[in-house]
Amino acid sequence: ALEPGAPLLHEELGSNVACHRRLRYGDPDQVFAQAEVVIRRRFRYPKYGSTPMEGYGVVAAYDPLGESYTIWSNFQGPFTMHPVAARALRTPEHRVRFIVPQDSGGAFGIKTSMFPYIALIALAARKAEVAVKWIEDRQEHLLASSSGTDRVAEVELAANRDGTILGLRARLYDNVGGYIRAPEPGCLFRPLGNYVGPYRFQHLDFDCYAVMTNKSLTGPNRGYGCGHLYFQTERLVDLLAEELGLDPAEVRRRNFIPPDAFPYTTPTGGIYDSGNYPAALERALELAGYDQLRREQQAARAQGRLFGLGLAATVDPSVSNMGYVTIAYPPETRARPGYLPKAGAAETGLVTVDSLGNVTAVVNTVPEGQGHETVVAQIVADRLGLDPKDVRVVTDFDTASRVWSITTGTYSSRFAAAGASAAALAAERVRDKMVRIAAHLLEVAPEDIELGNARFTVRGATERSLSFRRIAGTAHWQPSALPAGMEVGLNASCVWDFALARPPDEHDRVNSSQTYGFSIEIAAVEVDPRTGELEIKKLVSVHDAGRILNPLIVEGQVYGAIAHGLGGALLEELAYSEDGQFLSATLMDYLWPTARDVPNVVIDHLETPSPFSLLGSKGIGESSTMSIPPLLANAVSDALKPLGVEVTELPLSPNRVWSLLQQARPSAPGAPQP
């Protein structure tokens, strides 16, 4: 599509390039000129999606009297798409009502991209003068739903002989399909704050292209943009280690941001909130028995077996700052009079207590299986001195009746830091009001009240107490008994926002996410030289997501992310023939991991609480999705090292690995024989 004379998809644009930005930080030219080692490679990352259990679903109705639309869908937000849909329908935003049901069967970013269908079905309802329903089938989903972009990356890494990484240069070509659709070209810019990953280097040069082709459209897919980024950088780190004769763990150890540097500002504007990367690495090495695995590798190679070890260290961004998308515009455009700077990462929460003491918590994070209801009940109950079963959690959503913002929704692993913080803040405000009521009735100072077991008790005088239900009844039924000036009722609607969610500055620096976790993973693999089949012998995954809110839910998120990452690393690809024919429109052709493909995993956690979220928590649901592809690429490259071949492209399906094996030196130990 970029070649001279290539057919134009949109002749009025004069080019198949939908967006081009060159981003430079520090002095990359100088460090590359002075570098003692430069590693260069060309990488390819596949186009694949999320294939949730439940595809898209839209029901729309039009009211001709009110000239308004009501639309039910399993839309996951963000609600930046609400004004986009309203503009497509050429109607004011307050006449477009979105309703999202309580449950949805998975999303993983895909369902933020369904707004064209929302607009189309709404238009159909208006034209037909009846409600219209559309439910996507699996073939439609594979053929035309949103997917992650496929990328070609030409990347260089500059370093010194002691292993110190100095800088990174890259030319990135992202294939966004037939036309660019919001929030693309986000795949290029969403990881901007964490472009350096967990490393200290300060000099970067990224030449970024979003290119339109005759493929289906792209958008957020679990780990949005980070899998692409880390496939490039983590492969280069391993190649640097090979060039220098160092262990890959040692190269990472020498370049990690030290724990005393947090909060740490990256050269691209990211503000890493907390972390201890060296400690996580040492924990992973210990759990993996890394030294023993290296000895096993030596023995396997002596036997002619293809046994390899891989590492991947990744910073896990969560709670996107919507301002990152505007990096698509150059600074001079963003500085024009009348331009409205964009930023934000807010979420809302509501807690109410009725006259009988029944508690309801309302969150706007429209979960798709992440267990938000469980965690919110736990958080609210803890603050109100109740049992979690006493808290009802409402997770459906209605733009006509809720307090919400353009950032409302579930995406970017934002629940733990944003949604949970909003719910906790609302619960604390309700608790504080109830404490003041109890103190007034018991004629003591509020600081003398203790709350627990659904009772408000005077400290040091346990015989003086009032039940949770009594305080609730007073707040609703007896206004005259309340402290002077206090409003009747018990409810709090709170917004949790992040002070560091600011628009990009004039140097293209932006804190593109609001919390940054960390993961370090180690894999041992063996490749069958006859078939190219890959066996994962060991997989260790150590994470730091700040304070863990619910260990079992976190474990489930990690397992799910690993499975999703395995799909992108080993199997999944929305493939096209040379003449543009789509080749994977059914689950017979589009392969994804089954239980047989997911190995046993050793999972462990560090906790370095975030100073930027109310609970110290960060996201974790995307972490391994972005780290498993480079991890297995490094492990397979290590296994094939004696053959003189390396991995520069995914997925590592048996046929692709078999093709790599055919490139091996015939005399190499373990090379396939005719």
PDB file of N, CA and C in Angstrom, residues 457-499:
ATOM      1  N   THR A 457     -20.191   2.078  67.777  1.00  0.00           N
ATOM      2  CA  THR A 457     -19.952   1.928  69.216  1.00  0.00           C
ATOM      3  C   THR A 457     -19.020   3.022  69.704  1.00  0.00           C
ATOM      4  N   VAL A 458     -19.298   3.517  70.906  1.00  0.00           N
ATOM      5  CA  VAL A 458     -18.405   4.500  71.532  1.00  0.00           C
ATOM      6  C   VAL A 458     -17.143   3.779  71.987  1.00  0.00           C
ATOM      7  N   ARG A 459     -16.004   4.303  71.565  1.00  0.00           N
ATOM      8  CA  ARG A 459     -14.730   3.694  71.932  1.00  0.00           C
ATOM      9  C   ARG A 459     -14.583   3.661  73.461  1.00  0.00           C
ATOM     10  N   GLY A 460     -14.298   2.469  73.965  1.00  0.00           N
ATOM     11  CA  GLY A 460     -14.101   2.303  75.405  1.00  0.00           C
ATOM     12  C   GLY A 460     -15.387   2.147  76.185  1.00  0.00           C
ATOM     13  N   ALA A 461     -16.531   2.187  75.502  1.00  0.00           N
ATOM     14  CA  ALA A 461     -17.822   2.029  76.200  1.00  0.00           C
ATOM     15  C   ALA A 461     -18.738   1.190  75.320  1.00  0.00           C
ATOM     16  N   THR A 462     -18.463  -0.084  75.272  1.00  0.00           N
ATOM     17  CA  THR A 462     -19.162  -0.976  74.339  1.00  0.00           C
ATOM     18  C   THR A 462     -20.662  -1.066  74.597  1.00  0.00           C
ATOM     19  N   GLU A 463     -21.087  -0.704  75.809  1.00  0.00           N
ATOM     20  CA  GLU A 463     -22.522  -0.766  76.090  1.00  0.00           C
ATOM     21  C   GLU A 463     -23.275   0.374  75.400  1.00  0.00           C
ATOM     22  N   ARG A 464     -22.541   1.366  74.919  1.00  0.00           N
ATOM     23  CA  ARG A 464     -23.172   2.497  74.233  1.00  0.00           C
ATOM     24  C   ARG A 464     -22.973   2.311  72.722  1.00  0.00           C
ATOM     25  N   SER A 465     -24.001   1.880  72.042  1.00  0.00           N
ATOM     26  CA  SER A 465     -23.876   1.623  70.605  1.00  0.00           C
ATOM     27  C   SER A 465     -25.240   1.730  69.936  1.00  0.00           C
ATOM     28  N   LEU A 466     -25.211   1.904  68.638  1.00  0.00           N
ATOM     29  CA  LEU A 466     -26.419   1.940  67.820  1.00  0.00           C
ATOM     30  C   LEU A 466     -26.177   1.067  66.594  1.00  0.00           C
ATOM     31  N   SER A 467     -27.221   0.396  66.157  1.00  0.00           N
ATOM     32  CA  SER A 467     -27.072  -0.496  65.014  1.00  0.00           C
ATOM     33  C   SER A 467     -26.981   0.292  63.707  1.00  0.00           C
ATOM     34  N   PHE A 468     -26.393  -0.345  62.708  1.00  0.00           N
ATOM     35  CA  PHE A 468     -26.301   0.231  61.367  1.00  0.00           C
ATOM     36  C   PHE A 468     -27.705   0.573  60.858  1.00  0.00           C
ATOM     37  N   ARG A 469     -28.654  -0.333  61.106  1.00  0.00           N
ATOM     38  CA  ARG A 469     -30.026  -0.125  60.641  1.00  0.00           C
ATOM     39  C   ARG A 469     -30.674   1.068  61.332  1.00  0.00           C
ATOM     40  N   ARG A 470     -30.373   1.260  62.609  1.00  0.00           N
ATOM     41  CA  ARG A 470     -30.958   2.391  63.350  1.00  0.00           C
ATOM     42  C   ARG A 470     -30.460   3.719  62.774  1.00  0.00           C
ATOM     43  N   ILE A 471     -29.178   3.799  62.468  1.00  0.00           N
ATOM     44  CA  ILE A 471     -28.629   5.042  61.905  1.00  0.00           C
ATOM     45  C   ILE A 471     -29.255   5.305  60.537  1.00  0.00           C
ATOM     46  N   ALA A 472     -29.399   4.227  59.735  1.00  0.00           N
ATOM     47  CA  ALA A 472     -30.014   4.393  58.416  1.00  0.00           C
ATOM     48  C   ALA A 472     -31.456   4.878  58.550  1.00  0.00           C
ATOM     49  N   GLY A 473     -32.206   4.304  59.469  1.00  0.00           N
ATOM     50  CA  GLY A 473     -33.583   4.722  59.668  1.00  0.00           C
ATOM     51  C   GLY A 473     -33.686   6.169  60.095  1.00  0.00           C
ATOM     52  N   THR A 474     -32.778   6.583  60.960  1.00  0.00           N
ATOM     53  CA  THR A 474     -32.774   7.975  61.412  1.00  0.00           C
ATOM     54  C   THR A 474     -32.517   8.922  60.246  1.00  0.00           C
ATOM     55  N   ALA A 475     -31.564   8.571  59.398  1.00  0.00           N
ATOM     56  CA  ALA A 475     -31.214   9.438  58.266  1.00  0.00           C
ATOM     57  C   ALA A 475     -32.385   9.638  57.322  1.00  0.00           C
ATOM     58  N   HIS A 476     -33.255   8.638  57.201  1.00  0.00           N
ATOM     59  CA  HIS A 476     -34.377   8.727  56.266  1.00  0.00           C
ATOM     60  C   HIS A 476     -35.671   9.201  56.927  1.00  0.00           C
ATOM     61  N   TRP A 477     -35.927   8.768  58.195  1.00  0.00           N
ATOM     62  CA  TRP A 477     -37.237   8.973  58.810  1.00  0.00           C
ATOM     63  C   TRP A 477     -37.291  10.096  59.845  1.00  0.00           C
ATOM     64  N   GLN A 478     -36.157  10.546  60.333  1.00  0.00           N
ATOM     65  CA  GLN A 478     -36.195  11.500  61.442  1.00  0.00           C
ATOM     66  C   GLN A 478     -35.219  12.650  61.200  1.00  0.00           C
ATOM     67  N   PRO A 479     -35.495  13.513  60.238  1.00  0.00           N
ATOM     68  CA  PRO A 479     -34.576  14.614  59.930  1.00  0.00           C
ATOM     69  C   PRO A 479     -34.265  15.497  61.131  1.00  0.00           C
ATOM     70  N   SER A 480     -35.227  15.631  62.038  1.00  0.00           N
ATOM     71  CA  SER A 480     -34.995  16.507  63.192  1.00  0.00           C
ATOM     72  C   SER A 480     -33.927  15.971  64.126  1.00  0.00           C
ATOM     73  N   ALA A 481     -33.612  14.670  64.029  1.00  0.00           N
ATOM     74  CA  ALA A 481     -32.593  14.086  64.899  1.00  0.00           C
ATOM     75  C   ALA A 481     -31.197  14.167  64.302  1.00  0.00           C
ATOM     76  N   LEU A 482     -31.081  14.681  63.090  1.00  0.00           N
ATOM     77  CA  LEU A 482     -29.777  14.760  62.426  1.00  0.00           C
ATOM     78  C   LEU A 482     -29.012  15.984  62.902  1.00  0.00           C
ATOM     79  N   PRO A 483     -27.692  15.967  62.787  1.00  0.00           N
ATOM     80  CA  PRO A 483     -26.911  17.160  63.125  1.00  0.00           C
ATOM     81  C   PRO A 483     -27.373  18.356  62.302  1.00  0.00           C
ATOM     82  N   ALA A 484     -27.212  19.532  62.821  1.00  0.00           N
ATOM     83  CA  ALA A 484     -27.664  20.750  62.152  1.00  0.00           C
ATOM     84  C   ALA A 484     -27.040  20.866  60.768  1.00  0.00           C
ATOM     85  N   GLY A 485     -27.895  21.164  59.785  1.00  0.00           N
ATOM     86  CA  GLY A 485     -27.411  21.384  58.429  1.00  0.00           C
ATOM     87  C   GLY A 485     -27.223  20.129  57.597  1.00  0.00           C
ATOM     88  N   MET A 486     -27.435  18.941  58.174  1.00  0.00           N
ATOM     89  CA  MET A 486     -27.216  17.703  57.427  1.00  0.00           C
ATOM     90  C   MET A 486     -28.441  17.377  56.582  1.00  0.00           C
ATOM     91  N   GLU A 487     -28.201  16.921  55.332  1.00  0.00           N
ATOM     92  CA  GLU A 487     -29.286  16.546  54.432  1.00  0.00           C
ATOM     93  C   GLU A 487     -29.857  15.185  54.814  1.00  0.00           C
ATOM     94  N   VAL A 488     -31.131  14.997  54.492  1.00  0.00           N
ATOM     95  CA  VAL A 488     -31.797  13.718  54.715  1.00  0.00           C
ATOM     96  C   VAL A 488     -31.256  12.683  53.731  1.00  0.00           C
ATOM     97  N   GLY A 489     -31.230  11.419  54.147  1.00  0.00           N
ATOM     98  CA  GLY A 489     -30.840  10.325  53.259  1.00  0.00           C
ATOM     99  C   GLY A 489     -29.379   9.948  53.398  1.00  0.00           C
ATOM    100  N   LEU A 490     -29.051   8.824  52.784  1.00  0.00           N
ATOM    101  CA  LEU A 490     -27.679   8.306  52.829  1.00  0.00           C
ATOM    102  C   LEU A 490     -27.280   7.870  51.428  1.00  0.00           C
ATOM    103  N   ASN A 491     -26.551   8.712  50.749  1.00  0.00           N
ATOM    104  CA  ASN A 491     -26.010   8.339  49.443  1.00  0.00           C
ATOM    105  C   ASN A 491     -24.835   9.231  49.108  1.00  0.00           C
ATOM    106  N   ALA A 492     -23.945   8.703  48.304  1.00  0.00           N
ATOM    107  CA  ALA A 492     -22.806   9.480  47.841  1.00  0.00           C
ATOM    108  C   ALA A 492     -22.463   9.043  46.430  1.00  0.00           C
ATOM    109  N   SER A 493     -22.411   9.979  45.518  1.00  0.00           N
ATOM    110  CA  SER A 493     -21.959   9.746  44.152  1.00  0.00           C
ATOM    111  C   SER A 493     -20.611  10.424  44.000  1.00  0.00           C
ATOM    112  N   CYS A 494     -19.588   9.643  43.726  1.00  0.00           N
ATOM    113  CA  CYS A 494     -18.227  10.168  43.733  1.00  0.00           C
ATOM    114  C   CYS A 494     -17.523   9.907  42.405  1.00  0.00           C
ATOM    115  N   VAL A 495     -16.656  10.813  42.054  1.00  0.00           N
ATOM    116  CA  VAL A 495     -15.813  10.673  40.868  1.00  0.00           C
ATOM    117  C   VAL A 495     -14.373  10.529  41.326  1.00  0.00           C
ATOM    118  N   TRP A 496     -13.738   9.469  40.845  1.00  0.00           N
ATOM    119  CA  TRP A 496     -12.309   9.318  41.113  1.00  0.00           C
ATOM    120  C   TRP A 496     -11.562   9.679  39.835  1.00  0.00           C
ATOM    121  N   ASP A 497     -10.698  10.652  39.917  1.00  0.00           N
ATOM    122  CA  ASP A 497      -9.915  11.074  38.762  1.00  0.00           C
ATOM    123  C   ASP A 497      -8.440  11.071  39.137  1.00  0.00           C
ATOM    124  N   PHE A 498      -7.604  11.233  38.138  1.00  0.00           N
ATOM    125  CA  PHE A 498      -6.160  11.191  38.335  1.00  0.00           C
ATOM    126  C   PHE A 498      -5.573  12.539  37.937  1.00  0.00           C
ATOM    127  N   ALA A 499      -4.885  13.166  38.866  1.00  0.00           N
ATOM    128  CA  ALA A 499      -4.335  14.496  38.621  1.00  0.00           C
ATOM    129  C   ALA A 499      -3.297  14.490  37.510  1.00  0.00           C
TER     130      ALA A 499
END
